[in-house]
Amino acid sequence: MANSDLAIGVDVGGTKVLGGVVDSSGKILKTFRQETPPQGGSELNKTIANVITELQKTHDTKAVGISAAGLVSSDRATMLGAPNIKDWDGVNISKALREICRVDAIVENDANSAAWAERVYGAGRGAENVIMVTVGTGIGGAAIVDGRLLRGANGTGAEFGHMRVIPDGELCGCGIRGCFERYASGTALVSRTKAAIAKDPAAGKTLLSYGDGTIEGLIGNHITQGAQSGDPISLAALEVAGDWLGAGIATLAMLFDPAIVVIGGGVGDAGELLLAPARRAMEREMPFAGKHPVPEIVLAKLGNDAGLVGVADLARN
């Protein structure tokens, strides 16, 4: 007989498929990982099924959730658009898994899954109104309103990264110009830092030493390391990133009125070097300044496990 307190969460990324058995306290009891097949599509479905089957050998559970980046249908079955995975657009993942391994699974957007985990077990624990902004290569988003995930009419709500902040601004991968993620993401942070180094190569020498010594080899983690060591270019770049982030959060706060804004993603590793300027910008840009309560901005607590843990809980419930 299946244990109703246990659920399997599977986090599907561009390089790995990581599954885990999660109990009702959010603890991961066992994991199993396989590489994401580069051809995606049906081969990826088989890989996910194999991960689930492997975990079910030792833990008898029927609740299964799949977390993946992209647009998910409102019935939590079909991947409408998967930007990082080949041949997965329009695929009914739930149906495919039912046919391969006789498992009924829900599918959820990765940011929604992570936000749910943070709300139940992490930085937003106990709050009924939470938004999460994941700052990585792009900007991901999720909103929990009155204790429920906001999905929208088509299951694609809360894609904060693609709200327009600059009319006729920089072209985004989504096809429109001026998106939030073009200015506040990790990609924007790296581009801005590279431009600063190109203007003053001597000033950027220390920062580039964290990588291979070239501008091309610079990544976001190097900027965080530089800022933590007091590098002026890194500190300035994170200040600008935080400023954009906080201004965007001010708009989101007016839309959703959250008690807490959870910041996740790799750029969040910069901690207060990102959050402090974000808080200042949010308060500066908040409409009805001094009258509209401002939400608390906090760092996510669950790290890379959030998507897996969150989707397992959603499947269980």
PDB file of N, CA and C in Angstrom, residues 105-205:
ATOM      1  N   ALA A 105       1.093  11.677 -12.889  1.00  0.00           N
ATOM      2  CA  ALA A 105       1.950  12.753 -12.392  1.00  0.00           C
ATOM      3  C   ALA A 105       1.377  14.112 -12.766  1.00  0.00           C
ATOM      4  N   ILE A 106       1.629  15.096 -11.907  1.00  0.00           N
ATOM      5  CA  ILE A 106       1.316  16.477 -12.259  1.00  0.00           C
ATOM      6  C   ILE A 106       2.596  17.137 -12.770  1.00  0.00           C
ATOM      7  N   VAL A 107       2.432  18.140 -13.603  1.00  0.00           N
ATOM      8  CA  VAL A 107       3.563  18.910 -14.122  1.00  0.00           C
ATOM      9  C   VAL A 107       3.411  20.344 -13.640  1.00  0.00           C
ATOM     10  N   GLU A 108       4.502  20.955 -13.197  1.00  0.00           N
ATOM     11  CA  GLU A 108       4.439  22.320 -12.690  1.00  0.00           C
ATOM     12  C   GLU A 108       5.661  23.099 -13.140  1.00  0.00           C
ATOM     13  N   ASN A 109       5.458  24.373 -13.391  1.00  0.00           N
ATOM     14  CA  ASN A 109       6.554  25.287 -13.700  1.00  0.00           C
ATOM     15  C   ASN A 109       7.564  25.305 -12.549  1.00  0.00           C
ATOM     16  N   ASP A 110       8.848  25.390 -12.881  1.00  0.00           N
ATOM     17  CA  ASP A 110       9.883  25.283 -11.847  1.00  0.00           C
ATOM     18  C   ASP A 110       9.843  26.419 -10.833  1.00  0.00           C
ATOM     19  N   ALA A 111       9.525  27.634 -11.296  1.00  0.00           N
ATOM     20  CA  ALA A 111       9.449  28.755 -10.358  1.00  0.00           C
ATOM     21  C   ALA A 111       8.262  28.588  -9.409  1.00  0.00           C
ATOM     22  N   ASN A 112       7.131  28.102  -9.931  1.00  0.00           N
ATOM     23  CA  ASN A 112       5.973  27.818  -9.072  1.00  0.00           C
ATOM     24  C   ASN A 112       6.327  26.767  -8.022  1.00  0.00           C
ATOM     25  N   SER A 113       7.027  25.724  -8.467  1.00  0.00           N
ATOM     26  CA  SER A 113       7.409  24.646  -7.546  1.00  0.00           C
ATOM     27  C   SER A 113       8.323  25.167  -6.443  1.00  0.00           C
ATOM     28  N   ALA A 114       9.318  25.965  -6.833  1.00  0.00           N
ATOM     29  CA  ALA A 114      10.252  26.514  -5.847  1.00  0.00           C
ATOM     30  C   ALA A 114       9.554  27.457  -4.876  1.00  0.00           C
ATOM     31  N   ALA A 115       8.670  28.287  -5.400  1.00  0.00           N
ATOM     32  CA  ALA A 115       7.941  29.229  -4.538  1.00  0.00           C
ATOM     33  C   ALA A 115       7.076  28.495  -3.528  1.00  0.00           C
ATOM     34  N   TRP A 116       6.444  27.425  -3.993  1.00  0.00           N
ATOM     35  CA  TRP A 116       5.599  26.654  -3.075  1.00  0.00           C
ATOM     36  C   TRP A 116       6.436  26.036  -1.953  1.00  0.00           C
ATOM     37  N   ALA A 117       7.603  25.516  -2.305  1.00  0.00           N
ATOM     38  CA  ALA A 117       8.487  24.948  -1.283  1.00  0.00           C
ATOM     39  C   ALA A 117       8.909  25.999  -0.268  1.00  0.00           C
ATOM     40  N   GLU A 118       9.248  27.190  -0.747  1.00  0.00           N
ATOM     41  CA  GLU A 118       9.664  28.258   0.166  1.00  0.00           C
ATOM     42  C   GLU A 118       8.509  28.710   1.051  1.00  0.00           C
ATOM     43  N   ARG A 119       7.302  28.662   0.521  1.00  0.00           N
ATOM     44  CA  ARG A 119       6.141  29.079   1.304  1.00  0.00           C
ATOM     45  C   ARG A 119       5.787  28.037   2.374  1.00  0.00           C
ATOM     46  N   VAL A 120       5.945  26.762   2.054  1.00  0.00           N
ATOM     47  CA  VAL A 120       5.576  25.706   2.991  1.00  0.00           C
ATOM     48  C   VAL A 120       6.704  25.406   3.975  1.00  0.00           C
ATOM     49  N   TYR A 121       7.962  25.391   3.485  1.00  0.00           N
ATOM     50  CA  TYR A 121       9.077  24.924   4.310  1.00  0.00           C
ATOM     51  C   TYR A 121      10.205  25.941   4.508  1.00  0.00           C
ATOM     52  N   GLY A 122      10.227  27.017   3.713  1.00  0.00           N
ATOM     53  CA  GLY A 122      11.410  27.865   3.677  1.00  0.00           C
ATOM     54  C   GLY A 122      11.217  29.296   4.135  1.00  0.00           C
ATOM     55  N   ALA A 123      11.734  30.231   3.334  1.00  0.00           N
ATOM     56  CA  ALA A 123      11.796  31.640   3.728  1.00  0.00           C
ATOM     57  C   ALA A 123      10.432  32.302   3.866  1.00  0.00           C
ATOM     58  N   GLY A 124       9.423  31.771   3.191  1.00  0.00           N
ATOM     59  CA  GLY A 124       8.079  32.349   3.277  1.00  0.00           C
ATOM     60  C   GLY A 124       7.134  31.514   4.110  1.00  0.00           C
ATOM     61  N   ARG A 125       7.696  30.674   4.949  1.00  0.00           N
ATOM     62  CA  ARG A 125       6.881  29.704   5.701  1.00  0.00           C
ATOM     63  C   ARG A 125       5.750  30.366   6.478  1.00  0.00           C
ATOM     64  N   GLY A 126       4.547  29.866   6.254  1.00  0.00           N
ATOM     65  CA  GLY A 126       3.388  30.346   6.996  1.00  0.00           C
ATOM     66  C   GLY A 126       2.686  31.544   6.393  1.00  0.00           C
ATOM     67  N   ALA A 127       3.312  32.231   5.442  1.00  0.00           N
ATOM     68  CA  ALA A 127       2.693  33.421   4.851  1.00  0.00           C
ATOM     69  C   ALA A 127       1.672  33.011   3.789  1.00  0.00           C
ATOM     70  N   GLU A 128       0.566  33.712   3.746  1.00  0.00           N
ATOM     71  CA  GLU A 128      -0.493  33.409   2.785  1.00  0.00           C
ATOM     72  C   GLU A 128      -0.281  34.116   1.452  1.00  0.00           C
ATOM     73  N   ASN A 129       0.486  35.206   1.473  1.00  0.00           N
ATOM     74  CA  ASN A 129       0.721  35.977   0.254  1.00  0.00           C
ATOM     75  C   ASN A 129       2.221  36.186   0.060  1.00  0.00           C
ATOM     76  N   VAL A 130       2.756  35.457  -0.913  1.00  0.00           N
ATOM     77  CA  VAL A 130       4.196  35.437  -1.163  1.00  0.00           C
ATOM     78  C   VAL A 130       4.431  35.540  -2.662  1.00  0.00           C
ATOM     79  N   ILE A 131       5.424  36.318  -3.068  1.00  0.00           N
ATOM     80  CA  ILE A 131       5.899  36.206  -4.440  1.00  0.00           C
ATOM     81  C   ILE A 131       7.361  35.808  -4.401  1.00  0.00           C
ATOM     82  N   MET A 132       7.764  35.077  -5.440  1.00  0.00           N
ATOM     83  CA  MET A 132       9.157  34.675  -5.554  1.00  0.00           C
ATOM     84  C   MET A 132       9.695  35.176  -6.874  1.00  0.00           C
ATOM     85  N   VAL A 133      10.880  35.741  -6.820  1.00  0.00           N
ATOM     86  CA  VAL A 133      11.573  36.200  -8.027  1.00  0.00           C
ATOM     87  C   VAL A 133      12.888  35.449  -8.084  1.00  0.00           C
ATOM     88  N   THR A 134      13.069  34.632  -9.108  1.00  0.00           N
ATOM     89  CA  THR A 134      14.322  33.897  -9.255  1.00  0.00           C
ATOM     90  C   THR A 134      15.209  34.642 -10.243  1.00  0.00           C
ATOM     91  N   VAL A 135      16.387  35.022  -9.775  1.00  0.00           N
ATOM     92  CA  VAL A 135      17.311  35.836 -10.557  1.00  0.00           C
ATOM     93  C   VAL A 135      18.477  34.957 -10.982  1.00  0.00           C
ATOM     94  N   GLY A 136      18.420  34.492 -12.211  1.00  0.00           N
ATOM     95  CA  GLY A 136      19.477  33.650 -12.747  1.00  0.00           C
ATOM     96  C   GLY A 136      19.803  34.100 -14.151  1.00  0.00           C
ATOM     97  N   THR A 137      19.920  33.160 -15.077  1.00  0.00           N
ATOM     98  CA  THR A 137      20.152  33.511 -16.479  1.00  0.00           C
ATOM     99  C   THR A 137      19.064  34.457 -16.962  1.00  0.00           C
ATOM    100  N   GLY A 138      17.823  34.171 -16.577  1.00  0.00           N
ATOM    101  CA  GLY A 138      16.693  35.065 -16.819  1.00  0.00           C
ATOM    102  C   GLY A 138      16.058  35.433 -15.494  1.00  0.00           C
ATOM    103  N   ILE A 139      14.811  35.870 -15.547  1.00  0.00           N
ATOM    104  CA  ILE A 139      14.038  36.158 -14.338  1.00  0.00           C
ATOM    105  C   ILE A 139      12.816  35.248 -14.341  1.00  0.00           C
ATOM    106  N   GLY A 140      12.698  34.422 -13.310  1.00  0.00           N
ATOM    107  CA  GLY A 140      11.506  33.602 -13.147  1.00  0.00           C
ATOM    108  C   GLY A 140      10.632  34.184 -12.059  1.00  0.00           C
ATOM    109  N   GLY A 141       9.372  33.787 -12.062  1.00  0.00           N
ATOM    110  CA  GLY A 141       8.485  34.349 -11.052  1.00  0.00           C
ATOM    111  C   GLY A 141       7.362  33.412 -10.674  1.00  0.00           C
ATOM    112  N   ALA A 142       6.822  33.633  -9.489  1.00  0.00           N
ATOM    113  CA  ALA A 142       5.664  32.887  -9.013  1.00  0.00           C
ATOM    114  C   ALA A 142       4.961  33.721  -7.967  1.00  0.00           C
ATOM    115  N   ALA A 143       3.650  33.546  -7.884  1.00  0.00           N
ATOM    116  CA  ALA A 143       2.857  34.283  -6.899  1.00  0.00           C
ATOM    117  C   ALA A 143       1.942  33.323  -6.166  1.00  0.00           C
ATOM    118  N   ILE A 144       1.936  33.439  -4.862  1.00  0.00           N
ATOM    119  CA  ILE A 144       0.985  32.698  -4.026  1.00  0.00           C
ATOM    120  C   ILE A 144       0.061  33.732  -3.403  1.00  0.00           C
ATOM    121  N   VAL A 145      -1.207  33.639  -3.735  1.00  0.00           N
ATOM    122  CA  VAL A 145      -2.208  34.620  -3.310  1.00  0.00           C
ATOM    123  C   VAL A 145      -3.236  33.918  -2.442  1.00  0.00           C
ATOM    124  N   ASP A 146      -3.380  34.412  -1.214  1.00  0.00           N
ATOM    125  CA  ASP A 146      -4.323  33.814  -0.262  1.00  0.00           C
ATOM    126  C   ASP A 146      -4.110  32.305  -0.137  1.00  0.00           C
ATOM    127  N   GLY A 147      -2.833  31.918  -0.109  1.00  0.00           N
ATOM    128  CA  GLY A 147      -2.488  30.525   0.120  1.00  0.00           C
ATOM    129  C   GLY A 147      -2.562  29.616  -1.077  1.00  0.00           C
ATOM    130  N   ARG A 148      -2.821  30.182  -2.270  1.00  0.00           N
ATOM    131  CA  ARG A 148      -2.937  29.362  -3.472  1.00  0.00           C
ATOM    132  C   ARG A 148      -2.010  29.885  -4.561  1.00  0.00           C
ATOM    133  N   LEU A 149      -1.416  28.960  -5.303  1.00  0.00           N
ATOM    134  CA  LEU A 149      -0.587  29.355  -6.432  1.00  0.00           C
ATOM    135  C   LEU A 149      -1.434  30.031  -7.495  1.00  0.00           C
ATOM    136  N   LEU A 150      -0.956  31.172  -7.970  1.00  0.00           N
ATOM    137  CA  LEU A 150      -1.634  31.860  -9.062  1.00  0.00           C
ATOM    138  C   LEU A 150      -1.143  31.278 -10.387  1.00  0.00           C
ATOM    139  N   ARG A 151      -2.040  30.645 -11.137  1.00  0.00           N
ATOM    140  CA  ARG A 151      -1.669  30.058 -12.419  1.00  0.00           C
ATOM    141  C   ARG A 151      -2.243  30.827 -13.591  1.00  0.00           C
ATOM    142  N   GLY A 152      -3.380  31.484 -13.395  1.00  0.00           N
ATOM    143  CA  GLY A 152      -4.004  32.217 -14.487  1.00  0.00           C
ATOM    144  C   GLY A 152      -4.895  31.328 -15.330  1.00  0.00           C
ATOM    145  N   ALA A 153      -5.538  31.935 -16.328  1.00  0.00           N
ATOM    146  CA  ALA A 153      -6.506  31.219 -17.159  1.00  0.00           C
ATOM    147  C   ALA A 153      -5.877  30.084 -17.949  1.00  0.00           C
ATOM    148  N   ASN A 154      -4.617  30.253 -18.338  1.00  0.00           N
ATOM    149  CA  ASN A 154      -3.957  29.262 -19.190  1.00  0.00           C
ATOM    150  C   ASN A 154      -2.792  28.555 -18.510  1.00  0.00           C
ATOM    151  N   GLY A 155      -2.645  28.791 -17.212  1.00  0.00           N
ATOM    152  CA  GLY A 155      -1.564  28.148 -16.483  1.00  0.00           C
ATOM    153  C   GLY A 155      -0.236  28.856 -16.594  1.00  0.00           C
ATOM    154  N   THR A 156      -0.207  30.040 -17.187  1.00  0.00           N
ATOM    155  CA  THR A 156       1.066  30.708 -17.479  1.00  0.00           C
ATOM    156  C   THR A 156       1.211  32.044 -16.752  1.00  0.00           C
ATOM    157  N   GLY A 157       0.502  32.208 -15.623  1.00  0.00           N
ATOM    158  CA  GLY A 157       0.566  33.465 -14.902  1.00  0.00           C
ATOM    159  C   GLY A 157       1.889  33.675 -14.186  1.00  0.00           C
ATOM    160  N   ALA A 158       2.117  34.912 -13.756  1.00  0.00           N
ATOM    161  CA  ALA A 158       3.272  35.302 -12.931  1.00  0.00           C
ATOM    162  C   ALA A 158       4.615  35.137 -13.632  1.00  0.00           C
ATOM    163  N   GLU A 159       4.658  35.314 -14.952  1.00  0.00           N
ATOM    164  CA  GLU A 159       5.943  35.319 -15.667  1.00  0.00           C
ATOM    165  C   GLU A 159       6.534  36.730 -15.570  1.00  0.00           C
ATOM    166  N   PHE A 160       7.012  37.066 -14.367  1.00  0.00           N
ATOM    167  CA  PHE A 160       7.471  38.420 -14.080  1.00  0.00           C
ATOM    168  C   PHE A 160       8.603  38.877 -14.988  1.00  0.00           C
ATOM    169  N   GLY A 161       9.436  37.952 -15.403  1.00  0.00           N
ATOM    170  CA  GLY A 161      10.601  38.328 -16.196  1.00  0.00           C
ATOM    171  C   GLY A 161      10.256  39.022 -17.493  1.00  0.00           C
ATOM    172  N   HIS A 162       9.016  38.851 -17.943  1.00  0.00           N
ATOM    173  CA  HIS A 162       8.637  39.410 -19.238  1.00  0.00           C
ATOM    174  C   HIS A 162       7.618  40.538 -19.120  1.00  0.00           C
ATOM    175  N   MET A 163       7.566  41.167 -17.938  1.00  0.00           N
ATOM    176  CA  MET A 163       6.823  42.418 -17.882  1.00  0.00           C
ATOM    177  C   MET A 163       7.723  43.509 -18.467  1.00  0.00           C
ATOM    178  N   ARG A 164       7.106  44.419 -19.182  1.00  0.00           N
ATOM    179  CA  ARG A 164       7.876  45.427 -19.906  1.00  0.00           C
ATOM    180  C   ARG A 164       8.214  46.596 -18.989  1.00  0.00           C
ATOM    181  N   VAL A 165       9.501  46.882 -18.865  1.00  0.00           N
ATOM    182  CA  VAL A 165       9.921  47.977 -17.985  1.00  0.00           C
ATOM    183  C   VAL A 165      10.493  49.164 -18.764  1.00  0.00           C
ATOM    184  N   ILE A 166      10.913  48.926 -20.011  1.00  0.00           N
ATOM    185  CA  ILE A 166      11.454  49.995 -20.852  1.00  0.00           C
ATOM    186  C   ILE A 166      10.826  49.900 -22.245  1.00  0.00           C
ATOM    187  N   PRO A 167       9.942  50.823 -22.611  1.00  0.00           N
ATOM    188  CA  PRO A 167       9.395  50.805 -23.973  1.00  0.00           C
ATOM    189  C   PRO A 167      10.530  50.885 -25.002  1.00  0.00           C
ATOM    190  N   ASP A 168      10.463  50.018 -26.000  1.00  0.00           N
ATOM    191  CA  ASP A 168      11.494  49.975 -27.050  1.00  0.00           C
ATOM    192  C   ASP A 168      12.891  49.775 -26.480  1.00  0.00           C
ATOM    193  N   GLY A 169      12.981  49.011 -25.385  1.00  0.00           N
ATOM    194  CA  GLY A 169      14.276  48.714 -24.769  1.00  0.00           C
ATOM    195  C   GLY A 169      14.982  47.577 -25.487  1.00  0.00           C
ATOM    196  N   GLU A 170      15.874  46.899 -24.770  1.00  0.00           N
ATOM    197  CA  GLU A 170      16.657  45.811 -25.367  1.00  0.00           C
ATOM    198  C   GLU A 170      15.754  44.647 -25.774  1.00  0.00           C
ATOM    199  N   LEU A 171      16.103  44.002 -26.870  1.00  0.00           N
ATOM    200  CA  LEU A 171      15.321  42.878 -27.375  1.00  0.00           C
ATOM    201  C   LEU A 171      15.509  41.666 -26.472  1.00  0.00           C
ATOM    202  N   CYS A 172      14.395  41.056 -26.083  1.00  0.00           N
ATOM    203  CA  CYS A 172      14.413  39.875 -25.215  1.00  0.00           C
ATOM    204  C   CYS A 172      14.209  38.622 -26.060  1.00  0.00           C
ATOM    205  N   GLY A 173      14.599  37.494 -25.513  1.00  0.00           N
ATOM    206  CA  GLY A 173      14.416  36.226 -26.211  1.00  0.00           C
ATOM    207  C   GLY A 173      12.968  35.857 -26.427  1.00  0.00           C
ATOM    208  N   CYS A 174      12.062  36.485 -25.673  1.00  0.00           N
ATOM    209  CA  CYS A 174      10.637  36.195 -25.830  1.00  0.00           C
ATOM    210  C   CYS A 174      10.048  36.873 -27.063  1.00  0.00           C
ATOM    211  N   GLY A 175      10.810  37.827 -27.644  1.00  0.00           N
ATOM    212  CA  GLY A 175      10.349  38.475 -28.860  1.00  0.00           C
ATOM    213  C   GLY A 175       9.928  39.922 -28.709  1.00  0.00           C
ATOM    214  N   ILE A 176       9.820  40.422 -27.479  1.00  0.00           N
ATOM    215  CA  ILE A 176       9.481  41.833 -27.303  1.00  0.00           C
ATOM    216  C   ILE A 176      10.672  42.571 -26.688  1.00  0.00           C
ATOM    217  N   ARG A 177      10.576  43.873 -26.649  1.00  0.00           N
ATOM    218  CA  ARG A 177      11.675  44.702 -26.149  1.00  0.00           C
ATOM    219  C   ARG A 177      11.376  45.245 -24.755  1.00  0.00           C
ATOM    220  N   GLY A 178      12.442  45.407 -23.987  1.00  0.00           N
ATOM    221  CA  GLY A 178      12.329  46.090 -22.703  1.00  0.00           C
ATOM    222  C   GLY A 178      11.873  45.242 -21.540  1.00  0.00           C
ATOM    223  N   CYS A 179      12.029  43.914 -21.617  1.00  0.00           N
ATOM    224  CA  CYS A 179      11.592  43.035 -20.523  1.00  0.00           C
ATOM    225  C   CYS A 179      12.442  43.223 -19.265  1.00  0.00           C
ATOM    226  N   PHE A 180      11.812  42.998 -18.139  1.00  0.00           N
ATOM    227  CA  PHE A 180      12.450  43.072 -16.824  1.00  0.00           C
ATOM    228  C   PHE A 180      13.746  42.275 -16.792  1.00  0.00           C
ATOM    229  N   GLU A 181      13.732  41.049 -17.346  1.00  0.00           N
ATOM    230  CA  GLU A 181      14.925  40.206 -17.243  1.00  0.00           C
ATOM    231  C   GLU A 181      16.102  40.709 -18.072  1.00  0.00           C
ATOM    232  N   ARG A 182      15.833  41.588 -19.031  1.00  0.00           N
ATOM    233  CA  ARG A 182      16.932  42.161 -19.805  1.00  0.00           C
ATOM    234  C   ARG A 182      17.759  43.142 -18.978  1.00  0.00           C
ATOM    235  N   TYR A 183      17.231  43.531 -17.798  1.00  0.00           N
ATOM    236  CA  TYR A 183      17.905  44.548 -16.980  1.00  0.00           C
ATOM    237  C   TYR A 183      18.264  44.056 -15.580  1.00  0.00           C
ATOM    238  N   ALA A 184      17.542  43.070 -15.062  1.00  0.00           N
ATOM    239  CA  ALA A 184      17.756  42.655 -13.672  1.00  0.00           C
ATOM    240  C   ALA A 184      18.296  41.238 -13.528  1.00  0.00           C
ATOM    241  N   SER A 185      18.489  40.511 -14.614  1.00  0.00           N
ATOM    242  CA  SER A 185      18.905  39.109 -14.541  1.00  0.00           C
ATOM    243  C   SER A 185      20.418  38.966 -14.386  1.00  0.00           C
ATOM    244  N   GLY A 186      20.850  37.719 -14.182  1.00  0.00           N
ATOM    245  CA  GLY A 186      22.275  37.433 -14.135  1.00  0.00           C
ATOM    246  C   GLY A 186      22.961  37.714 -15.462  1.00  0.00           C
ATOM    247  N   THR A 187      22.254  37.469 -16.554  1.00  0.00           N
ATOM    248  CA  THR A 187      22.794  37.766 -17.877  1.00  0.00           C
ATOM    249  C   THR A 187      23.062  39.254 -18.023  1.00  0.00           C
ATOM    250  N   ALA A 188      22.110  40.069 -17.555  1.00  0.00           N
ATOM    251  CA  ALA A 188      22.284  41.523 -17.611  1.00  0.00           C
ATOM    252  C   ALA A 188      23.444  41.964 -16.718  1.00  0.00           C
ATOM    253  N   LEU A 189      23.569  41.343 -15.555  1.00  0.00           N
ATOM    254  CA  LEU A 189      24.659  41.664 -14.628  1.00  0.00           C
ATOM    255  C   LEU A 189      26.017  41.418 -15.278  1.00  0.00           C
ATOM    256  N   VAL A 190      26.166  40.277 -15.927  1.00  0.00           N
ATOM    257  CA  VAL A 190      27.433  39.942 -16.572  1.00  0.00           C
ATOM    258  C   VAL A 190      27.715  40.885 -17.735  1.00  0.00           C
ATOM    259  N   SER A 191      26.705  41.166 -18.552  1.00  0.00           N
ATOM    260  CA  SER A 191      26.891  42.072 -19.696  1.00  0.00           C
ATOM    261  C   SER A 191      27.319  43.459 -19.250  1.00  0.00           C
ATOM    262  N   ARG A 192      26.682  43.943 -18.183  1.00  0.00           N
ATOM    263  CA  ARG A 192      26.985  45.277 -17.652  1.00  0.00           C
ATOM    264  C   ARG A 192      28.419  45.321 -17.117  1.00  0.00           C
ATOM    265  N   THR A 193      28.823  44.250 -16.464  1.00  0.00           N
ATOM    266  CA  THR A 193      30.175  44.192 -15.901  1.00  0.00           C
ATOM    267  C   THR A 193      31.228  44.120 -16.999  1.00  0.00           C
ATOM    268  N   LYS A 194      30.962  43.337 -18.024  1.00  0.00           N
ATOM    269  CA  LYS A 194      31.894  43.242 -19.157  1.00  0.00           C
ATOM    270  C   LYS A 194      32.075  44.598 -19.835  1.00  0.00           C
ATOM    271  N   ALA A 195      30.969  45.339 -19.956  1.00  0.00           N
ATOM    272  CA  ALA A 195      31.048  46.665 -20.581  1.00  0.00           C
ATOM    273  C   ALA A 195      31.907  47.607 -19.741  1.00  0.00           C
ATOM    274  N   ALA A 196      31.779  47.510 -18.412  1.00  0.00           N
ATOM    275  CA  ALA A 196      32.579  48.363 -17.526  1.00  0.00           C
ATOM    276  C   ALA A 196      34.068  48.019 -17.625  1.00  0.00           C
ATOM    277  N   ILE A 197      34.366  46.735 -17.738  1.00  0.00           N
ATOM    278  CA  ILE A 197      35.769  46.317 -17.858  1.00  0.00           C
ATOM    279  C   ILE A 197      36.348  46.757 -19.204  1.00  0.00           C
ATOM    280  N   ALA A 198      35.531  46.657 -20.254  1.00  0.00           N
ATOM    281  CA  ALA A 198      35.995  47.075 -21.584  1.00  0.00           C
ATOM    282  C   ALA A 198      36.371  48.551 -21.596  1.00  0.00           C
ATOM    283  N   LYS A 199      35.672  49.350 -20.789  1.00  0.00           N
ATOM    284  CA  LYS A 199      35.972  50.785 -20.710  1.00  0.00           C
ATOM    285  C   LYS A 199      37.243  51.051 -19.911  1.00  0.00           C
ATOM    286  N   ASP A 200      37.525  50.202 -18.933  1.00  0.00           N
ATOM    287  CA  ASP A 200      38.694  50.399 -18.065  1.00  0.00           C
ATOM    288  C   ASP A 200      39.335  49.052 -17.762  1.00  0.00           C
ATOM    289  N   PRO A 201      40.092  48.489 -18.736  1.00  0.00           N
ATOM    290  CA  PRO A 201      40.681  47.162 -18.571  1.00  0.00           C
ATOM    291  C   PRO A 201      41.548  47.018 -17.330  1.00  0.00           C
ATOM    292  N   ALA A 202      42.271  48.058 -16.975  1.00  0.00           N
ATOM    293  CA  ALA A 202      43.152  47.980 -15.804  1.00  0.00           C
ATOM    294  C   ALA A 202      42.346  47.756 -14.527  1.00  0.00           C
ATOM    295  N   ALA A 203      41.212  48.450 -14.431  1.00  0.00           N
ATOM    296  CA  ALA A 203      40.373  48.322 -13.244  1.00  0.00           C
ATOM    297  C   ALA A 203      39.738  46.937 -13.139  1.00  0.00           C
ATOM    298  N   GLY A 204      39.586  46.265 -14.283  1.00  0.00           N
ATOM    299  CA  GLY A 204      38.937  44.959 -14.280  1.00  0.00           C
ATOM    300  C   GLY A 204      39.877  43.789 -14.122  1.00  0.00           C
ATOM    301  N   LYS A 205      41.164  44.052 -14.008  1.00  0.00           N
ATOM    302  CA  LYS A 205      42.148  42.973 -13.983  1.00  0.00           C
ATOM    303  C   LYS A 205      41.943  42.030 -12.797  1.00  0.00           C
TER     304      LYS A 205
END
